[in-house]
Short mmCIF file of C-alpha atoms in Angstrom, two decimals:
data_model
loop_
_atom_site.label_atom_id
_atom_site.label_comp_id
_atom_site.label_asym_id
_atom_site.label_seq_id
_atom_site.Cartn_x
_atom_site.Cartn_y
_atom_site.Cartn_z
CA UNK I 1 138.74 111.92 157.68
CA UNK I 2 139.23 108.41 156.39
CA UNK I 3 135.48 107.68 156.46
CA UNK I 4 134.58 110.36 153.92
CA UNK I 5 135.94 108.54 150.88
CA UNK I 6 133.95 105.45 151.93
CA UNK I 7 130.77 107.53 152.17
CA UNK I 8 131.42 109.11 148.78
CA UNK I 9 132.12 105.69 147.28
CA UNK I 10 128.94 104.23 148.76
CA UNK I 11 126.94 107.19 147.44
CA UNK I 12 128.51 106.69 144.02
CA UNK I 13 127.73 102.98 144.05
CA UNK I 14 124.13 103.75 145.08
CA UNK I 15 123.65 106.31 142.33
CA UNK I 16 125.19 103.97 139.78
CA UNK I 17 122.89 101.16 140.83
CA UNK I 18 119.93 103.55 140.63
CA UNK I 19 121.02 104.66 137.17
CA UNK I 20 121.40 101.06 136.05
CA UNK I 21 117.94 100.22 137.33
CA UNK I 22 116.48 103.18 135.41
CA UNK I 23 118.24 102.03 132.27
CA UNK I 24 116.95 98.49 132.74
CA UNK I 25 113.39 99.74 133.27
CA UNK I 26 113.63 102.01 130.22
CA UNK I 27 114.96 99.10 128.18
CA UNK I 28 112.10 96.87 129.31
CA UNK I 29 109.55 99.55 128.38
CA UNK I 30 111.11 100.07 124.96
CA UNK I 31 111.27 96.33 124.33
CA UNK I 32 107.63 95.93 125.36
CA UNK I 33 106.61 98.81 123.07
CA UNK I 34 108.58 97.29 120.20
CA UNK I 35 106.93 93.91 120.77
CA UNK I 36 103.49 95.55 120.89
CA UNK I 37 104.14 97.39 117.62
CA UNK I 38 105.41 94.19 116.02
CA UNK I 39 102.32 92.32 117.22
CA UNK I 40 100.06 95.09 115.85
CA UNK I 41 101.81 95.02 112.50
CA UNK I 42 101.72 91.22 112.17
CA UNK I 43 98.05 91.16 113.19
CA UNK I 44 97.33 93.93 110.66
CA UNK I 45 99.00 92.04 107.80
CA UNK I 46 97.15 88.84 108.68
CA UNK I 47 93.84 90.70 108.83
CA UNK I 48 94.51 92.40 105.49
CA UNK I 49 95.08 89.02 103.86
CA UNK I 50 91.89 87.64 105.40
CA UNK I 51 89.86 90.70 104.39
CA UNK I 52 90.97 90.39 100.77
CA UNK I 53 88.08 87.99 100.15
CA UNK I 54 85.60 90.71 101.17
CA UNK I 55 86.78 93.21 98.60
CA UNK I 56 85.55 92.17 95.19
CA UNK I 57 84.74 95.50 93.44
CA UNK I 58 80.97 95.87 93.00
CA UNK I 59 81.41 98.02 89.89
CA UNK I 60 83.71 98.13 86.86
CA UNK I 61 87.48 98.48 86.93
CA UNK I 62 88.73 100.68 84.07
CA UNK I 63 92.24 101.65 83.02
CA UNK I 64 93.25 105.29 83.41
CA UNK I 65 96.87 106.40 82.93
CA UNK I 66 98.04 102.79 83.24
CA UNK I 67 96.28 102.18 86.58
CA UNK I 68 92.89 100.77 87.57
CA UNK I 69 90.03 103.01 88.69
CA UNK I 70 86.70 101.81 90.01
CA UNK I 71 83.39 103.09 88.62
CA UNK I 72 80.12 101.89 90.12
CA UNK I 73 76.78 102.27 88.32
CA UNK I 74 73.19 101.38 88.96
CA UNK I 75 69.76 102.47 87.81
CA UNK I 76 68.63 104.11 84.60
CA UNK I 77 67.03 107.32 83.46
CA UNK I 78 67.39 110.35 81.24
CA UNK I 79 69.81 112.04 83.66
CA UNK I 80 73.10 110.65 84.96
CA UNK I 81 74.10 111.60 88.50
CA UNK I 82 77.86 111.42 89.12
CA UNK I 83 78.89 111.20 92.78
CA UNK I 84 82.33 112.54 93.70
CA UNK I 85 83.70 111.87 97.18
CA UNK I 86 85.27 114.26 99.62
CA UNK I 87 88.94 114.12 100.54
CA UNK I 88 89.90 111.13 102.68
CA UNK I 89 86.66 109.18 102.25
CA UNK I 90 87.90 105.60 102.38
CA UNK I 91 84.91 103.90 100.69
CA UNK I 92 82.99 106.29 98.41
CA UNK I 93 80.70 103.65 96.86
CA UNK I 94 79.49 102.62 100.31
CA UNK I 95 79.53 106.14 101.72
CA UNK I 96 77.04 107.41 99.12
CA UNK I 97 74.84 104.28 99.06
CA UNK I 98 72.14 105.50 101.46
CA UNK I 99 71.46 108.43 99.11
CA UNK I 100 71.90 107.04 95.60
CA UNK I 101 69.84 103.92 96.38
CA UNK I 102 66.85 106.27 96.77
CA UNK I 103 67.50 107.86 93.36
CA UNK I 104 68.41 104.95 91.09
CA UNK I 105 64.78 104.19 90.22
CA UNK I 106 64.61 107.47 88.29
CA UNK I 107 68.22 108.25 87.36
CA UNK I 108 71.39 106.56 86.25
CA UNK I 109 73.88 106.59 89.11
CA UNK I 110 77.67 106.65 88.74
CA UNK I 111 80.19 106.77 91.58
CA UNK I 112 83.78 107.42 90.52
CA UNK I 113 86.42 106.40 93.05
CA UNK I 114 89.57 108.42 92.52
CA UNK I 115 93.04 106.92 92.68
CA UNK I 116 93.82 105.96 96.26
CA UNK I 117 90.14 105.68 97.22
CA UNK I 118 87.90 102.67 97.75
CA UNK I 119 88.53 99.87 95.27
CA UNK I 120 90.73 101.96 92.95
CA UNK I 121 94.48 101.51 92.81
CA UNK I 122 97.00 104.10 93.94
CA UNK I 123 98.11 106.37 91.13
CA UNK I 124 101.79 105.64 91.62
CA UNK I 125 102.70 109.30 92.13
CA UNK I 126 100.50 110.90 89.47
CA UNK I 127 99.94 114.62 90.07
CA UNK I 128 96.88 115.52 92.14
CA UNK I 129 96.42 118.97 90.64
CA UNK I 130 92.78 119.76 89.94
CA UNK I 131 92.99 119.41 86.15
CA UNK I 132 94.63 115.98 86.34
CA UNK I 133 92.03 114.75 88.84
CA UNK I 134 89.26 116.02 86.57
CA UNK I 135 90.71 114.36 83.47
CA UNK I 136 91.08 111.08 85.38
CA UNK I 137 87.39 111.21 86.35
CA UNK I 138 86.23 112.01 82.81
CA UNK I 139 88.42 109.26 81.37
CA UNK I 140 87.09 106.72 83.87
CA UNK I 141 83.47 107.55 83.04
CA UNK I 142 84.04 107.28 79.30
CA UNK I 143 85.97 104.00 79.72
CA UNK I 144 82.97 102.66 81.66
CA UNK I 145 80.64 103.70 78.82
CA UNK I 146 78.99 106.56 80.73
CA UNK I 147 78.63 109.66 78.58
CA UNK I 148 77.46 113.10 79.58
CA UNK I 149 75.95 115.46 80.21
CA UNK I 150 75.96 114.86 83.97
CA UNK I 151 74.42 116.17 87.15
CA UNK I 152 77.45 116.36 89.44
CA UNK I 153 76.96 115.45 93.11
CA UNK I 154 80.22 116.36 94.88
CA UNK I 155 80.91 116.07 98.58
CA UNK I 156 83.35 118.37 100.39
CA UNK I 157 86.71 118.74 98.58
CA UNK I 158 85.26 117.40 95.31
CA UNK I 159 83.30 120.63 95.07
CA UNK I 160 86.48 122.05 93.53
CA UNK I 161 86.48 119.33 90.88
CA UNK I 162 82.80 119.89 90.06
CA UNK I 163 83.28 123.64 89.69
CA UNK I 164 86.37 123.12 87.54
CA UNK I 165 84.39 120.70 85.39
CA UNK I 166 81.69 123.30 84.83
CA UNK I 167 84.37 125.90 84.02
CA UNK I 168 86.21 123.81 81.44
CA UNK I 169 83.42 121.68 80.00
CA UNK I 170 80.09 123.49 80.58
CA UNK I 171 78.32 121.38 77.94
CA UNK I 172 79.03 118.27 80.05
CA UNK I 173 77.47 119.63 83.24
CA UNK I 174 73.69 119.91 83.45
CA UNK I 175 73.78 121.01 87.09
CA UNK I 176 75.61 120.66 90.40
CA UNK I 177 73.92 119.23 93.49
CA UNK I 178 76.53 119.91 96.18
CA UNK I 179 76.57 117.63 99.21
CA UNK I 180 78.07 120.09 101.67
CA UNK I 181 80.64 120.77 99.00
CA UNK I 182 83.60 123.03 99.66
CA UNK I 183 83.92 126.21 97.64
CA UNK I 184 87.33 127.77 96.88
CA UNK I 185 87.08 130.49 99.53
CA UNK I 186 86.91 127.89 102.28
CA UNK I 187 90.54 126.94 101.65
CA UNK I 188 92.00 130.43 101.93
CA UNK I 189 92.22 130.29 105.74
CA UNK I 190 91.90 126.54 106.25
CA UNK I 191 94.78 124.92 108.13
CA UNK I 192 96.04 121.74 106.42
CA UNK I 193 98.03 119.74 109.00
CA UNK I 194 100.00 117.25 106.90
CA UNK I 195 101.96 116.07 109.94
CA UNK I 196 98.76 114.88 111.62
CA UNK I 197 97.63 113.20 108.41
CA UNK I 198 100.96 111.38 108.15
CA UNK I 199 100.64 110.23 111.76
CA UNK I 200 97.23 108.82 110.87
CA UNK I 201 98.74 107.07 107.88
CA UNK I 202 101.45 105.57 110.09
CA UNK I 203 98.91 104.41 112.69
CA UNK I 204 96.86 102.63 110.05
CA UNK I 205 99.80 101.09 108.22
CA UNK I 206 101.27 99.83 111.50
CA UNK I 207 97.96 98.30 112.57
CA UNK I 208 97.64 100.55 115.63
CA UNK I 209 94.28 101.84 114.41
CA UNK I 210 92.81 98.36 114.84
CA UNK I 211 93.26 98.74 118.62
CA UNK I 212 90.74 101.59 118.78
CA UNK I 213 87.15 100.26 118.97
CA UNK I 214 84.74 101.89 116.53
CA UNK I 215 87.40 103.93 114.74
CA UNK I 216 86.59 102.28 111.39
CA UNK I 217 82.87 102.96 111.77
CA UNK I 218 82.32 106.04 109.65
CA UNK I 219 79.04 107.95 109.44
CA UNK I 220 77.85 105.64 106.65
CA UNK I 221 78.19 102.70 109.06
CA UNK I 222 76.64 104.44 112.07
CA UNK I 223 73.79 106.33 110.43
CA UNK I 224 73.29 105.02 106.89
CA UNK I 225 71.45 102.05 105.44
CA UNK I 226 74.36 99.68 104.79
CA UNK I 227 73.84 95.96 105.23
CA UNK I 228 76.02 94.07 107.71
CA UNK I 229 78.12 92.74 104.81
CA UNK I 230 78.59 96.28 103.49
CA UNK I 231 79.57 97.53 106.93
CA UNK I 232 82.22 94.80 107.12
CA UNK I 233 83.53 95.79 103.69
CA UNK I 234 83.59 99.46 104.74
CA UNK I 235 85.72 98.64 107.77
CA UNK I 236 88.09 96.57 105.64
CA UNK I 237 88.51 99.47 103.21
CA UNK I 238 89.11 101.86 106.11
CA UNK I 239 92.21 99.87 107.09
CA UNK I 240 93.49 99.98 103.50
CA UNK I 241 92.47 103.43 102.35
CA UNK I 242 92.87 105.80 105.30
CA UNK I 243 95.37 108.56 104.49
CA UNK I 244 96.54 106.84 101.30
CA UNK I 245 99.46 108.46 99.43
CA UNK I 246 97.07 110.00 96.90
CA UNK I 247 94.90 111.44 99.67
CA UNK I 248 97.93 113.09 101.27
CA UNK I 249 99.05 114.43 97.90
CA UNK I 250 95.60 115.96 97.37
CA UNK I 251 95.70 117.62 100.77
CA UNK I 252 99.16 119.04 100.07
CA UNK I 253 98.01 120.77 96.88
CA UNK I 254 94.40 121.65 97.73
CA UNK I 255 95.06 125.35 98.35
CA UNK I 256 96.68 125.65 94.93
CA UNK I 257 93.74 123.78 93.39
CA UNK I 258 91.33 126.18 95.07
CA UNK I 259 93.22 129.17 93.64
CA UNK I 260 93.00 127.66 90.16
CA UNK I 261 89.21 127.42 90.47
CA UNK I 262 88.92 130.93 91.90
CA UNK I 263 90.95 132.47 89.08
CA UNK I 264 88.62 131.00 86.45
CA UNK I 265 85.50 132.67 87.84
CA UNK I 266 82.11 131.34 88.90
CA UNK I 267 80.56 128.88 86.42
CA UNK I 268 76.96 129.62 85.53
CA UNK I 269 75.31 126.23 85.81
CA UNK I 270 72.26 125.51 88.00
CA UNK I 271 73.33 124.72 91.56
CA UNK I 272 71.56 123.24 94.55
CA UNK I 273 73.80 123.22 97.62
CA UNK I 274 72.99 121.18 100.70
CA UNK I 275 74.76 122.82 103.63
CA UNK I 276 75.59 121.18 106.97
CA UNK I 277 75.91 122.79 110.39
CA UNK I 278 79.71 122.79 109.94
CA UNK I 279 80.42 120.00 112.44
CA UNK I 280 82.01 116.66 111.67
CA UNK I 281 85.07 117.67 109.72
CA UNK I 282 84.87 121.16 108.20
CA UNK I 283 87.00 122.87 110.84
CA UNK I 284 84.70 125.91 110.84
CA UNK I 285 81.82 127.17 112.93
CA UNK I 286 78.29 126.87 111.58
CA UNK I 287 78.02 130.53 110.61
CA UNK I 288 81.40 130.67 108.89
CA UNK I 289 80.92 127.41 106.99
CA UNK I 290 77.46 128.34 105.78
CA UNK I 291 78.69 131.81 104.92
CA UNK I 292 81.21 130.43 102.41
CA UNK I 293 78.50 128.68 100.42
CA UNK I 294 75.94 131.48 100.71
CA UNK I 295 78.51 133.97 99.39
CA UNK I 296 79.40 131.68 96.50
CA UNK I 297 75.76 131.23 95.53
CA UNK I 298 75.32 135.00 95.44
CA UNK I 299 77.30 134.93 92.19
CA UNK I 300 75.28 132.12 90.62
CA UNK I 301 72.27 133.12 88.52
CA UNK I 302 70.36 129.87 89.09
CA UNK I 303 71.40 128.70 92.51
CA UNK I 304 69.81 127.97 95.85
CA UNK I 305 70.66 126.19 99.09
CA UNK I 306 69.08 123.85 101.62
CA UNK I 307 70.49 124.21 105.12
CA UNK I 308 70.49 121.02 107.18
CA UNK I 309 70.93 120.53 110.91
CA UNK I 310 73.43 117.72 110.62
CA UNK I 311 77.22 117.15 110.32
CA UNK I 312 79.41 117.33 107.23
CA UNK I 313 78.57 113.93 105.70
CA UNK I 314 75.03 115.12 105.02
CA UNK I 315 74.20 112.19 102.72
CA UNK I 316 74.65 109.75 105.61
CA UNK I 317 72.12 111.64 107.77
CA UNK I 318 69.52 113.42 105.65
CA UNK I 319 69.50 111.05 102.66
CA UNK I 320 65.70 110.91 102.43
CA UNK I 321 65.23 114.67 102.35
CA UNK I 322 68.20 115.16 100.02
CA UNK I 323 66.90 112.56 97.56
CA UNK I 324 63.53 114.32 97.40
CA UNK I 325 65.14 117.74 96.94
CA UNK I 326 67.46 116.46 94.16
CA UNK I 327 64.55 114.82 92.35
CA UNK I 328 62.51 118.03 92.48
CA UNK I 329 65.55 120.10 91.47
CA UNK I 330 66.22 118.00 88.37
CA UNK I 331 62.57 118.05 87.40
CA UNK I 332 62.55 121.84 87.65
CA UNK I 333 65.41 122.10 85.16
CA UNK I 334 63.24 120.71 82.39
CA UNK I 335 60.32 123.06 83.04
#
């Protein structure tokens, strides 16, 4: 009978020691994780400072609403093509380069980088409703000395901006050449996961994204015609402009923006829509994604489509074919 308390005591001491060891191991793991995060963050800040020398804006910085926006131009011609990037594109000027470099011999090219994108500053909390975004773009073009009318070349989410432009200012829009642009109906059932976007923002801001090889190599880097220096600049912009505050604000309000465009009807300007196979970022199957754009074009008097067997960033894959089609499309407008 006297031995039982000793056995219980020994069992207690053993369990306590086991619990202490578990706590020590957990503490070591947490400390190691904290040190790794700190190392990632310090490395990230050092790399950002070093990369600063790579990021001289290639275009013109203009003031819009008290902040700086970047507008890039090249080429000349009777028509001005305005390229508008899709949501979350970290480096629009470089993303579109493979395409617009094939068009600048015949047309004036303008790439407007919205607040929070590319070389432009963050807006500082300015609303990302569709009308404010549109007015920012128009103001930036005028400040850069680029007057309309324009042929709008929107990618993805910027399809909403292009359609809104044609609704509000039809005299400024000669035509729309959509680069797998999104139409309002696509956002009715689209799931916008802001939590995942914020996790991405955290991973980039903490420097964790730099641990993943090839993550900063977008389609423009892998499949386009960027030089090695431009690829380096693209990667540097990726680590500054992925899931920026303005990008997240756009995503949060995109369904409302789509409703605004839907409620104003279908603008009757000539449209040429290049349509992808739905892969690479749309979130829809090929048939569903193409169906959205086919249905929209059914309400456009002068509209047609070109279906491409490539992912969502069509201008990084089929830039040669797209450049030829856009040139022929614009020529047909004057006939």
